[in-house]
CSV table of C-alpha atoms in Angstrom, one decimal:
chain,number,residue,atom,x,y,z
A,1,UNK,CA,41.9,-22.8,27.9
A,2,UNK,CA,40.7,-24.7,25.0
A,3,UNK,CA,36.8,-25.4,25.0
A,4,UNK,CA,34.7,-27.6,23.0
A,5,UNK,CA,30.8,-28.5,23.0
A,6,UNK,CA,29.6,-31.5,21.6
A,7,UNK,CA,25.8,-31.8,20.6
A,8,UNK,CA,25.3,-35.2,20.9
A,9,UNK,CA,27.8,-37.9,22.6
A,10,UNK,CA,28.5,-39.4,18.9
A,11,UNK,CA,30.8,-36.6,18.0
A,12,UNK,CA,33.0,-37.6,20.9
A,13,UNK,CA,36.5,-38.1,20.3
A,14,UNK,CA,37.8,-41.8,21.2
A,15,UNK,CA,39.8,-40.1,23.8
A,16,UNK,CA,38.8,-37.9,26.6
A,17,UNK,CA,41.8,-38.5,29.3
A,18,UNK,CA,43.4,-34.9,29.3
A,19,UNK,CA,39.5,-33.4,29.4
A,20,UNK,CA,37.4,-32.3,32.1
A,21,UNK,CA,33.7,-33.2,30.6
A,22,UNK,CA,30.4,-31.0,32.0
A,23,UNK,CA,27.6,-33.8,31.5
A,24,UNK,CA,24.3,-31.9,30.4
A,25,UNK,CA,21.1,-33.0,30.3
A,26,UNK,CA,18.6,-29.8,31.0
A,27,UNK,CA,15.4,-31.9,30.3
A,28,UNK,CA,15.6,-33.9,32.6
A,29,UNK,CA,18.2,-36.3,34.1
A,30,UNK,CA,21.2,-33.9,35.1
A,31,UNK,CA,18.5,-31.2,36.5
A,32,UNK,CA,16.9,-34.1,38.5
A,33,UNK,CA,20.4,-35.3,39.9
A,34,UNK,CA,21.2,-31.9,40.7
A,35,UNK,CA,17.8,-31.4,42.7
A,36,UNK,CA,18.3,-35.0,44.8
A,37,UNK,CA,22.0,-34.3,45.9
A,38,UNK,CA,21.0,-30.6,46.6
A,39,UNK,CA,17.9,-32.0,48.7
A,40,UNK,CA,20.4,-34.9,51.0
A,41,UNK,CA,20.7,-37.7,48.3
A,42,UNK,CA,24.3,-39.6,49.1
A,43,UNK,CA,24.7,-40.7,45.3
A,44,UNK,CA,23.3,-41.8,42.4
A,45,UNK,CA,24.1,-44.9,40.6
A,46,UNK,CA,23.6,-43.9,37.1
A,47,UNK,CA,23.1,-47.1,34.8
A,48,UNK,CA,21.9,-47.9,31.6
A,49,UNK,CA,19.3,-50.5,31.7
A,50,UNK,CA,16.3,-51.5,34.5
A,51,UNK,CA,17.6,-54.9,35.1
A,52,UNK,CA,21.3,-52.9,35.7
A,53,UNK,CA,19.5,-50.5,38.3
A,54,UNK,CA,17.3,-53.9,40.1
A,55,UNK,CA,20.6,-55.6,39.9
A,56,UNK,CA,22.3,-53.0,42.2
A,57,UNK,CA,19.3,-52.3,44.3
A,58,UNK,CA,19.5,-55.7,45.3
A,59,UNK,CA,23.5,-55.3,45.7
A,60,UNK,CA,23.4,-52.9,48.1
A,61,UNK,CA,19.8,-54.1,49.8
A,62,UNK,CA,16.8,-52.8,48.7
A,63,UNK,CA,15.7,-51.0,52.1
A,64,UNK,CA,18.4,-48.8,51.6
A,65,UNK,CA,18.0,-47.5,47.7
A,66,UNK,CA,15.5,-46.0,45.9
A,67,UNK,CA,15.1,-46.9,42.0
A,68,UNK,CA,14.5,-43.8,40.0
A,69,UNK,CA,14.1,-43.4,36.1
A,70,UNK,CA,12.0,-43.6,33.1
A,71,UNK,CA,11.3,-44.5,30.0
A,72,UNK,CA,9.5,-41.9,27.3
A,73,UNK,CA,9.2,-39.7,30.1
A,74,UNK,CA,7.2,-42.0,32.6
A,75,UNK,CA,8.3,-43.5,35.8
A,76,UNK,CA,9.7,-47.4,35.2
A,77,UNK,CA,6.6,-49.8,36.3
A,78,UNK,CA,7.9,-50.6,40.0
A,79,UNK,CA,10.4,-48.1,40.4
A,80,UNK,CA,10.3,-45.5,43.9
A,81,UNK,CA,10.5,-42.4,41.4
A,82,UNK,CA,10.4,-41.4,38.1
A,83,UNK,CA,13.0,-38.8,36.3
A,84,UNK,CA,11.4,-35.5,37.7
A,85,UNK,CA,13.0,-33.5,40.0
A,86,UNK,CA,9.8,-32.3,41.7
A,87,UNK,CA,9.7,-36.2,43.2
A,88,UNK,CA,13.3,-35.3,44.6
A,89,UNK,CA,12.2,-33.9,48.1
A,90,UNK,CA,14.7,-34.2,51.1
A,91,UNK,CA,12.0,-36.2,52.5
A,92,UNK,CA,12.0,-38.9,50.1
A,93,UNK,CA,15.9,-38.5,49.0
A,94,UNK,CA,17.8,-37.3,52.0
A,95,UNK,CA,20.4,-39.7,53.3
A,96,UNK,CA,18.9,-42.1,50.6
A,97,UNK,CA,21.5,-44.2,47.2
A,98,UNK,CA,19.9,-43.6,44.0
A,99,UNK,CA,20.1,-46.3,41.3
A,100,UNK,CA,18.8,-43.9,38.1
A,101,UNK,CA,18.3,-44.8,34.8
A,102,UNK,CA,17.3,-42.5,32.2
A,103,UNK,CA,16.7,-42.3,28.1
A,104,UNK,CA,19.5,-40.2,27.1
A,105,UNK,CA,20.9,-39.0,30.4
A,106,UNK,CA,22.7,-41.7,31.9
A,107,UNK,CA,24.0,-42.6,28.3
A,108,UNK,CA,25.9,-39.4,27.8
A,109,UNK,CA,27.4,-40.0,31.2
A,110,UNK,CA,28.5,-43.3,30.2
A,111,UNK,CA,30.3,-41.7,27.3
A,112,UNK,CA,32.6,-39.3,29.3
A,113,UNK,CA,33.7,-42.3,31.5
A,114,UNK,CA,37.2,-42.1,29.9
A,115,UNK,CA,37.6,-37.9,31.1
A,116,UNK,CA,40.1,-37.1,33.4
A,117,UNK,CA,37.0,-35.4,35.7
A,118,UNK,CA,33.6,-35.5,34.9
A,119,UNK,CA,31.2,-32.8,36.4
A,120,UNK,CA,27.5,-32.6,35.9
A,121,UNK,CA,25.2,-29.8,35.5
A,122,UNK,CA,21.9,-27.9,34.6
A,123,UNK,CA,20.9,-24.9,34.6
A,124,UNK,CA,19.7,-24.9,38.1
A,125,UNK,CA,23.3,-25.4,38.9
A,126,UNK,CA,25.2,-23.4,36.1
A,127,UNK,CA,26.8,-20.7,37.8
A,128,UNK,CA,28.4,-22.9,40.5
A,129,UNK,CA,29.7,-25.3,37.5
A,130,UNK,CA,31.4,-22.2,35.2
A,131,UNK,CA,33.3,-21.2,39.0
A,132,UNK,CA,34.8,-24.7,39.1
A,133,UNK,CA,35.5,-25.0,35.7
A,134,UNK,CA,37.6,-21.4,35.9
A,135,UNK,CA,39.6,-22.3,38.7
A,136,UNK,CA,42.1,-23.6,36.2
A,137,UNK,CA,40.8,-26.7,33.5
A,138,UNK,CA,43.0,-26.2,30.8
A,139,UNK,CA,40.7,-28.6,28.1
A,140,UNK,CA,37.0,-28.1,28.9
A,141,UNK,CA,34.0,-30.4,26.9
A,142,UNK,CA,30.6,-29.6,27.2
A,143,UNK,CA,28.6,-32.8,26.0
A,144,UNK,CA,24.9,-32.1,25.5
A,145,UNK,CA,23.0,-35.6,26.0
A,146,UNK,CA,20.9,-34.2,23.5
A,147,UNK,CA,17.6,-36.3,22.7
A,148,UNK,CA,17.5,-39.8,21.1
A,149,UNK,CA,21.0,-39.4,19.5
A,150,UNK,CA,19.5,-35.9,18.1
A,151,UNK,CA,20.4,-32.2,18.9
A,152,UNK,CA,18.8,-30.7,22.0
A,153,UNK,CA,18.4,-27.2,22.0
A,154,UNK,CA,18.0,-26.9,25.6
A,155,UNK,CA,20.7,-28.6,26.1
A,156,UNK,CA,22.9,-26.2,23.9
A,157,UNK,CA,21.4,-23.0,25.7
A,158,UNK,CA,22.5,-24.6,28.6
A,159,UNK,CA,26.1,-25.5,27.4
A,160,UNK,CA,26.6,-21.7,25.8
A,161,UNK,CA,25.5,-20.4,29.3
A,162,UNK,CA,28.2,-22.1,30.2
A,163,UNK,CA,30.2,-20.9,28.1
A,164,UNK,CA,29.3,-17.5,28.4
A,165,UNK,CA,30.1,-17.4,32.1
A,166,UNK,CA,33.6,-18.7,31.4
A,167,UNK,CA,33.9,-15.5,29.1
A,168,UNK,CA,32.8,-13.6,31.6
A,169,UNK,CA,35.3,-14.7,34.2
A,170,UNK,CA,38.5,-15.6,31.6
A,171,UNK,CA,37.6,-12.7,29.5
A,172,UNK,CA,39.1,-14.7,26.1
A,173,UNK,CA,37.5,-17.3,23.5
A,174,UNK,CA,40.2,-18.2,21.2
A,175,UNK,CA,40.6,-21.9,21.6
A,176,UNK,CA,36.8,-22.2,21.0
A,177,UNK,CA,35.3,-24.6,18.9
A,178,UNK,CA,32.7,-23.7,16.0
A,179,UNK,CA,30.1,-25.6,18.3
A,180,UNK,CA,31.1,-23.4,21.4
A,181,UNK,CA,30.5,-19.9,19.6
A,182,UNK,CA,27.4,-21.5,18.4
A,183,UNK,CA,26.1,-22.3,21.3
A,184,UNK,CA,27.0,-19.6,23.5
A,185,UNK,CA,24.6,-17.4,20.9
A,186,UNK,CA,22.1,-19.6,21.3
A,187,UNK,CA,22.5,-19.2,25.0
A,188,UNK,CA,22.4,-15.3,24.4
A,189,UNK,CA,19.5,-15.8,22.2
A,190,UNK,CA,17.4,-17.7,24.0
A,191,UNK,CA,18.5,-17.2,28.0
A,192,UNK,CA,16.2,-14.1,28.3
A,193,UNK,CA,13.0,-16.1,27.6
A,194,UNK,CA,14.2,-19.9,28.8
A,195,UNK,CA,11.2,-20.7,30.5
A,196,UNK,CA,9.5,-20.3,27.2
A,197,UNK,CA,12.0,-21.7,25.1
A,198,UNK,CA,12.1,-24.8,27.2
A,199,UNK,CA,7.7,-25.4,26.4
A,200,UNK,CA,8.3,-25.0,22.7
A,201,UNK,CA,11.9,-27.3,22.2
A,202,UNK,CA,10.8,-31.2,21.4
A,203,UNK,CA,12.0,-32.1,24.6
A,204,UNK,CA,9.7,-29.6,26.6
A,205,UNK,CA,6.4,-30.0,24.1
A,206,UNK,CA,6.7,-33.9,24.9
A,207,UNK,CA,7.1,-33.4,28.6
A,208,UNK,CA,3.6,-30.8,28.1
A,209,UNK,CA,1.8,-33.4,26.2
A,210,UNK,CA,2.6,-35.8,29.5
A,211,UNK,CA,1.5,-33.6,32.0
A,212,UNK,CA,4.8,-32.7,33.4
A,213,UNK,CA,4.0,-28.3,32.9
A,214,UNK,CA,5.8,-28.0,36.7
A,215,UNK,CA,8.8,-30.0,35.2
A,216,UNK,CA,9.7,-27.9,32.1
A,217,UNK,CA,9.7,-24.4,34.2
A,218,UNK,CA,11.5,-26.3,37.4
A,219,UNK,CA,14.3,-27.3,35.4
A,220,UNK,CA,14.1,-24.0,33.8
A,221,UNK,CA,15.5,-21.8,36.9
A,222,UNK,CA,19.0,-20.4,36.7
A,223,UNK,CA,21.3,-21.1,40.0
A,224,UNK,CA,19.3,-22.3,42.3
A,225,UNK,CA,21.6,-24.6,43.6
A,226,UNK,CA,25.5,-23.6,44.8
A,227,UNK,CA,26.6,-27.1,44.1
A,228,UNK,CA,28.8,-29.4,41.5
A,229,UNK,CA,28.4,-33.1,41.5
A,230,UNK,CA,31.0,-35.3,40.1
A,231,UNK,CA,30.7,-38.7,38.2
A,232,UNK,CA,33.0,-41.3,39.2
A,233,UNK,CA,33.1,-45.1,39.0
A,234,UNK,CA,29.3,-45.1,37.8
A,235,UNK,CA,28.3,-42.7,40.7
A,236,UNK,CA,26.9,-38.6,40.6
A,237,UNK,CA,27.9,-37.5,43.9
A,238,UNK,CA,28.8,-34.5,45.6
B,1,UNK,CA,6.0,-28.4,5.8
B,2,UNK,CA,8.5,-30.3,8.3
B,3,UNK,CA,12.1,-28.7,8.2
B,4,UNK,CA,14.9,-30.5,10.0
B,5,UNK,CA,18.6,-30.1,9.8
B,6,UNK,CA,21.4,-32.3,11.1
B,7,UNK,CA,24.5,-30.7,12.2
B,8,UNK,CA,26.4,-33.9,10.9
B,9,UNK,CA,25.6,-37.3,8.8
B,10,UNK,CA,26.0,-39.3,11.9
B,11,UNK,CA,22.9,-38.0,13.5
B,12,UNK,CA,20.9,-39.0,9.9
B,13,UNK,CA,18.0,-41.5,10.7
B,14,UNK,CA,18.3,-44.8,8.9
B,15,UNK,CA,15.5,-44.1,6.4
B,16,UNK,CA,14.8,-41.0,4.3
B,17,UNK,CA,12.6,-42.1,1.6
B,18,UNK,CA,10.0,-39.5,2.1
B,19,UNK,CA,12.2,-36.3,2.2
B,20,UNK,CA,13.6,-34.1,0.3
B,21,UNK,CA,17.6,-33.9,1.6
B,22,UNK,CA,19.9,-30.7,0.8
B,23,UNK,CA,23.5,-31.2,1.2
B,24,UNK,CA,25.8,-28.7,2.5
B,25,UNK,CA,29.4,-28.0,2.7
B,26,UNK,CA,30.4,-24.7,2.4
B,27,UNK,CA,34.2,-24.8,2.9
B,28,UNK,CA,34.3,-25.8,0.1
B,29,UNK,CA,33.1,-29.2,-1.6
B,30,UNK,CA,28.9,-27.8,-2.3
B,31,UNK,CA,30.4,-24.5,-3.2
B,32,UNK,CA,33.1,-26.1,-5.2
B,33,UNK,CA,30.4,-27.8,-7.1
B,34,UNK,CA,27.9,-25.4,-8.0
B,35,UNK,CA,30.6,-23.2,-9.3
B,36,UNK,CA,31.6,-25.3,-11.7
B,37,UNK,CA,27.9,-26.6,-12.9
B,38,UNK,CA,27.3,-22.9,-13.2
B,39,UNK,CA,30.3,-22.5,-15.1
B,40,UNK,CA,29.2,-25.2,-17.5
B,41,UNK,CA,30.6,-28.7,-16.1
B,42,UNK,CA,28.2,-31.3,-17.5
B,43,UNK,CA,27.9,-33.4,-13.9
B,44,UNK,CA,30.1,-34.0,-11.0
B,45,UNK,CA,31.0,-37.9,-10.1
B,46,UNK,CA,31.0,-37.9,-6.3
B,47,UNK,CA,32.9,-40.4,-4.9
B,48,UNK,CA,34.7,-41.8,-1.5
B,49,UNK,CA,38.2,-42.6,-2.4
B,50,UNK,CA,41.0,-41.6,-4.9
B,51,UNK,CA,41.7,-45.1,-6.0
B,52,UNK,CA,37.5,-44.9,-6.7
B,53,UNK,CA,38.0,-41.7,-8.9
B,54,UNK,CA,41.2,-43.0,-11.2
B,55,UNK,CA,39.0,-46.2,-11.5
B,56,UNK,CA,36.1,-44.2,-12.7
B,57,UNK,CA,37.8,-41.6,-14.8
B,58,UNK,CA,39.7,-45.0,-16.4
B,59,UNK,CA,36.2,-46.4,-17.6
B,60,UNK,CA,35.3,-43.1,-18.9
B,61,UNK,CA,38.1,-42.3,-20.5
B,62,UNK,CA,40.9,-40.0,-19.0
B,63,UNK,CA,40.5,-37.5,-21.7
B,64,UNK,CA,36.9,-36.9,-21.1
B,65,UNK,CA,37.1,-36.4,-17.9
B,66,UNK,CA,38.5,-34.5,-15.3
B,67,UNK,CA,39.9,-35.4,-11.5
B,68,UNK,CA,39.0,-33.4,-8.7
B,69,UNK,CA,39.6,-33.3,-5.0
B,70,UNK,CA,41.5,-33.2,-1.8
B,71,UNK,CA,43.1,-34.3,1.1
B,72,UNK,CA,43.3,-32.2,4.1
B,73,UNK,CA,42.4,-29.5,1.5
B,74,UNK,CA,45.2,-30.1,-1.0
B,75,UNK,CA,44.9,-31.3,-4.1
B,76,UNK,CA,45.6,-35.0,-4.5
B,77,UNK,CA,48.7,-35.6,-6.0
B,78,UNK,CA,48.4,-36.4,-9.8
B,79,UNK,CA,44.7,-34.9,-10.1
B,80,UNK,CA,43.5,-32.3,-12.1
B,81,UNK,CA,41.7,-30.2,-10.3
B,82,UNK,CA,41.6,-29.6,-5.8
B,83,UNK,CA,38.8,-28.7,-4.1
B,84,UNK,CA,38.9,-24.8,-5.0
B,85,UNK,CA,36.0,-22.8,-6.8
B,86,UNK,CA,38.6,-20.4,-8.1
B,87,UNK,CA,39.3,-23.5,-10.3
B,88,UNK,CA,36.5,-24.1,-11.5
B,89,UNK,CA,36.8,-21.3,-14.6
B,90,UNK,CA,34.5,-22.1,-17.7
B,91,UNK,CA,38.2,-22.6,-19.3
B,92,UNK,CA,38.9,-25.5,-17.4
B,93,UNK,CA,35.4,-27.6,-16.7
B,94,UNK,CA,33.0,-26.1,-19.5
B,95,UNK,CA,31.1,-29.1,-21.2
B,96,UNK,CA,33.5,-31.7,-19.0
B,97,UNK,CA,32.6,-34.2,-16.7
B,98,UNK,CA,34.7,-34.0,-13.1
B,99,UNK,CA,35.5,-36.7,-10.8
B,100,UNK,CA,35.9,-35.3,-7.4
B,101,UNK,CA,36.6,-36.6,-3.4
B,102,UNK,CA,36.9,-34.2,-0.8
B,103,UNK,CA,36.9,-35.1,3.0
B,104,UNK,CA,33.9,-34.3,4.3
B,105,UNK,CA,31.0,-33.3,1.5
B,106,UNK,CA,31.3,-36.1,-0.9
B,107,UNK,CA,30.5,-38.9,2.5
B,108,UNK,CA,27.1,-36.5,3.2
B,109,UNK,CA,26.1,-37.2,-0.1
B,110,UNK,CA,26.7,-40.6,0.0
B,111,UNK,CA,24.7,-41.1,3.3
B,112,UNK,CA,21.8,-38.8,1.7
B,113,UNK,CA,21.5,-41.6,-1.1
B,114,UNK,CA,18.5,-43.4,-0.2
B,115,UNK,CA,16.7,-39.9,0.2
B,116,UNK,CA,13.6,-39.0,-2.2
B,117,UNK,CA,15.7,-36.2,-3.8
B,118,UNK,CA,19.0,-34.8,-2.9
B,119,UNK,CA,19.5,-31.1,-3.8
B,120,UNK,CA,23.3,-29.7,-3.2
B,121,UNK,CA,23.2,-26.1,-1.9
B,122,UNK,CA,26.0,-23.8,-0.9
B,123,UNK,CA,25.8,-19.5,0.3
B,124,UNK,CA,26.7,-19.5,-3.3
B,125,UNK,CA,23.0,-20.5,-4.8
B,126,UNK,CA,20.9,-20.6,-1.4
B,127,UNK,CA,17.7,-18.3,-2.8
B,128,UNK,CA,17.6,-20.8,-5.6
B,129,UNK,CA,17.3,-23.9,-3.5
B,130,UNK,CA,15.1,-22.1,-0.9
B,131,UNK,CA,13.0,-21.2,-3.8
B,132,UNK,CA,12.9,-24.8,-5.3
B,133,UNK,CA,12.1,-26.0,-1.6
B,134,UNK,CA,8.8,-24.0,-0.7
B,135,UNK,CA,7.3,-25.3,-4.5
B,136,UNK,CA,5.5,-27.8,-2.6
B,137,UNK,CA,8.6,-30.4,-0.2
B,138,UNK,CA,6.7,-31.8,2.6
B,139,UNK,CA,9.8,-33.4,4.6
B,140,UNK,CA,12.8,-31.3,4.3
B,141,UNK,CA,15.8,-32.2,5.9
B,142,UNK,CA,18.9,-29.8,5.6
B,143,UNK,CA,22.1,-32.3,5.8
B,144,UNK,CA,25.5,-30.3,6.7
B,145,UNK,CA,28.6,-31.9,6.0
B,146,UNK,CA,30.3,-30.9,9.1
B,147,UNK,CA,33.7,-31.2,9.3
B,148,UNK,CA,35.4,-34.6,10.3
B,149,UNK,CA,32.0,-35.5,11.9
B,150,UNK,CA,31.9,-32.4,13.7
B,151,UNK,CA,29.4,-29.5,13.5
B,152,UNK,CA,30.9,-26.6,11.7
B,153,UNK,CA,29.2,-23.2,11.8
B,154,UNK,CA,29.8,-22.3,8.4
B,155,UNK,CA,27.4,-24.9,7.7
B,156,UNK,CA,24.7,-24.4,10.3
B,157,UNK,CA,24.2,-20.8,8.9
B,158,UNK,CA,24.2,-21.7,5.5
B,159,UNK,CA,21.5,-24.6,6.9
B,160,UNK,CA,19.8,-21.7,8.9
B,161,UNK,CA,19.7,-19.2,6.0
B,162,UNK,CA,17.5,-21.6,4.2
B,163,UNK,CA,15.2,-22.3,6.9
B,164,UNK,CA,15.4,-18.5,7.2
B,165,UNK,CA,14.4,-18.0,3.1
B,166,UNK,CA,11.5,-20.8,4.1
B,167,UNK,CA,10.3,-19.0,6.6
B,168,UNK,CA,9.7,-15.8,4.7
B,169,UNK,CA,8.4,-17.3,1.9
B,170,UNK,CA,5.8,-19.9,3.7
B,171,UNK,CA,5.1,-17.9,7.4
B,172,UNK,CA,4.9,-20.6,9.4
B,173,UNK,CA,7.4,-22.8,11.7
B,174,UNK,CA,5.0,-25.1,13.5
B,175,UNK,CA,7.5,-28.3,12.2
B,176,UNK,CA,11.0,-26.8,13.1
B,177,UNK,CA,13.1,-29.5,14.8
B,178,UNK,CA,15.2,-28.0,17.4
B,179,UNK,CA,18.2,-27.8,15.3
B,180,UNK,CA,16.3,-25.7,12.6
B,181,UNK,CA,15.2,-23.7,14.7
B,182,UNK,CA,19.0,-23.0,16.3
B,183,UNK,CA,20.4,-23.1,12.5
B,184,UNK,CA,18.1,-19.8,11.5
B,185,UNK,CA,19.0,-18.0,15.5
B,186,UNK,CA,23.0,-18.9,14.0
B,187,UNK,CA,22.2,-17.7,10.7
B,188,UNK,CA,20.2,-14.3,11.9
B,189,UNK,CA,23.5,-13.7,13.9
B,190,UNK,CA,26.3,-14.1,11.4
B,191,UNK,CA,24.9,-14.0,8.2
B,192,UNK,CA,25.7,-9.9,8.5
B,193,UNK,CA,29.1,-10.1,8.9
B,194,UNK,CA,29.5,-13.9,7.0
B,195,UNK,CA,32.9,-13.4,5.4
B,196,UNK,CA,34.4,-12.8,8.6
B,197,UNK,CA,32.9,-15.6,10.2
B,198,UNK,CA,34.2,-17.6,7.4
B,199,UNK,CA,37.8,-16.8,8.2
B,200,UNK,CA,37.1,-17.2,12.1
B,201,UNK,CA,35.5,-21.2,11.8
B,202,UNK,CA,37.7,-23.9,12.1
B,203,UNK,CA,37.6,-24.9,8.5
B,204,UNK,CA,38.3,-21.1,7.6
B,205,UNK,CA,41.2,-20.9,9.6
B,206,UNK,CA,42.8,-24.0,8.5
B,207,UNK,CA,42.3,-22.8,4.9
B,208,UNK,CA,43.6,-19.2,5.1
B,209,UNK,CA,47.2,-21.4,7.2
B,210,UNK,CA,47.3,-22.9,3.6
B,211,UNK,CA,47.1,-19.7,1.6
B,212,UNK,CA,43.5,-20.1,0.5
B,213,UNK,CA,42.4,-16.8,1.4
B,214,UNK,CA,40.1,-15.8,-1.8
B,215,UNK,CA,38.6,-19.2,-1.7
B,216,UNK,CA,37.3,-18.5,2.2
B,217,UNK,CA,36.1,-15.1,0.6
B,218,UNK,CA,34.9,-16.6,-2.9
B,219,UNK,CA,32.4,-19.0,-0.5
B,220,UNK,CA,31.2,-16.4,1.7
B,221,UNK,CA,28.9,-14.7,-1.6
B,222,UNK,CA,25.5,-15.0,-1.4
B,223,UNK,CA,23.2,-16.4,-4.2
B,224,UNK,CA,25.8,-15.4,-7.2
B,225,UNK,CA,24.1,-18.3,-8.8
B,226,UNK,CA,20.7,-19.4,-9.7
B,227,UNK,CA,20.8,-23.0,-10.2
B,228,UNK,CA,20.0,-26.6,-8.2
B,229,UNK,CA,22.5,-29.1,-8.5
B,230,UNK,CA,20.8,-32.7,-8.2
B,231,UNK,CA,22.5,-35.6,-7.1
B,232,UNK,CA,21.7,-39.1,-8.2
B,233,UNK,CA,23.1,-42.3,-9.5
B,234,UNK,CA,26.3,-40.6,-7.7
B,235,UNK,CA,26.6,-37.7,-9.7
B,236,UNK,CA,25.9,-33.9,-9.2
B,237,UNK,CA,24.1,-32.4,-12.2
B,238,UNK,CA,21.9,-29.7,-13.3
């Protein structure tokens, strides 16, 4: 098993065909699209632009969709939700199409459109990602979305977690990139105290400033959910 | 005091007028440099391309000067000099100019250019730049060189060890981007044991394939020298 983390989708390689890629965005798109499909949501259309997400929402019909994203951190003017996954209740979500768009989230998806697979995860889904991921993929990427086109460190915790379970299940790390031993000791670094760690990264101390406190120690639980969704032709399902 | 470190040039903002950039490649192009300054080269022409370097060396005058540089870590063919500190003896550079293009160091300093100052800083002379930083910088930005646009540890903890030095020197880390503050968790960790890091990074195994086993060890010394190379007007000089 070869595996490789990328800090930001600009290091990606021009081709990601043979590669199964684990789209990462701890703060908050991937733990919010976690939350909504583990709370009943069908999909999510993940799309780069508002007038991309109304365009679909009018697509499908706009009784049946809900428009969720945001833009430094607050809910799109006229949008159902925003990007927090405390909004994501089965109430609200269950049985429901997202159309999402997010700041760096949905652009790191876009990215790994070329994989062979793409799974997504947080760390409120990281244990049920590293079991899929050891059942037998042979060229694993870890692509942090990272924050405006900058290094993420809760993104990376979340990555060497990964990375650490894999370890812990394959038992070897020699085909391991420089950026996969360095962030699997930032995971063992900072793992113990993530709920802190996540108020004090840039990320977390903007999402403080805004009022969003519940957010940053939500998307701060390990596990919670037993599920992995995938990301095919522009859609996070299960 | 703001610190910030990218883990590669392609994450560099557009603008960097007010900061004070330190370059870093340790295997081997900064370390390659300040061994020969310190070993009496008058300056270091940094350049892009080979046909750049005979062009520049040919307006000098190919007696004065001296080519250096390589290409997939061997020395271009009909050059002086490779990319090896071991060459750089007082013998060889003392009182000469050099004229060198490596893969991956001599393009960070190029996209540091428009920076307030450019300081070059390898394991080799990192107490001497960290000393030189906390004199007063307000916007420091620690630029590693990666390798082929992608992070490489051996720079992150050579990155991290400065931010480290900074941190005992000033107290405080209330401006630490999220990458500086991952750098100094990378450089706690490995900094112990850095010469066998060295030979376990990408970079480091690639060299020791080729034979370049003392140079992997030659880079791996800390602070051996007590000078800051500057780089301006494209060239690296005391």
């Amino acid at each position: 098993m070869r595996l490789d983390v990328f800090f930001t989708p600009a290091e990606l390689p021009a081709t990601l065909s043979d590669r199964t890629v684990v789209v990462i965005d701890v703060l908050r798109a991937t733990s919010t699209m976690v939350e909504a499909l583990a709370n009943g949501a069908k999909n999510i259309f993940a799309v780069a632009t508002t007038d991309e997400a109304v365009k679909i929402a009018q697509g499908i019909g706009r009784d049946e969709t809900l428009l969720a994203g945001e833009r430094n951190c607050v809910r799109i003017e006229g949008f159902d939700l925003g990007n927090s996954p405390l909004e994501m209740t089965p109430e609200k979500v269950g049985g429901r199409q997202l159309i999402m768009t997010t700041t760096n989230g949905t652009a790191a998806l876009a990215a790994a459109t070329s994989a062979r697979r793409v799974l997504v995860a947080s760390l409120l889904n990281v244990d049920a990602v590293a079991r899929e991921l050891a059942e037998g993929d042979e060229e694993i990427t870890l692509l942090c979305a990272g924050r405006e086109k900058r290094f993420a460190l809760e993104d990376a915790i979340c990555a060497g977690t990964l990375a650490l379970r894999l370890y812990k299940q394959l038992g070897q790390r020699r085909n391991w990139s420089d950026a996969a031993l360095a962030a699997a000791q930032l995971a063992r670094r900072y793992l113990p105290s993530v709920e802190r760690t996540l108020r004090r990264v840039a990320a977390g101390r903007q999402l403080l400033e805004l009022g969003f406190t519940t957010d940053v120690a939500f998307c701060a639980q390990l596990s919670i959910h037993d599920i992995v969704p995938k990301y095919r032709d522009r859609q996070v399902a299960l």
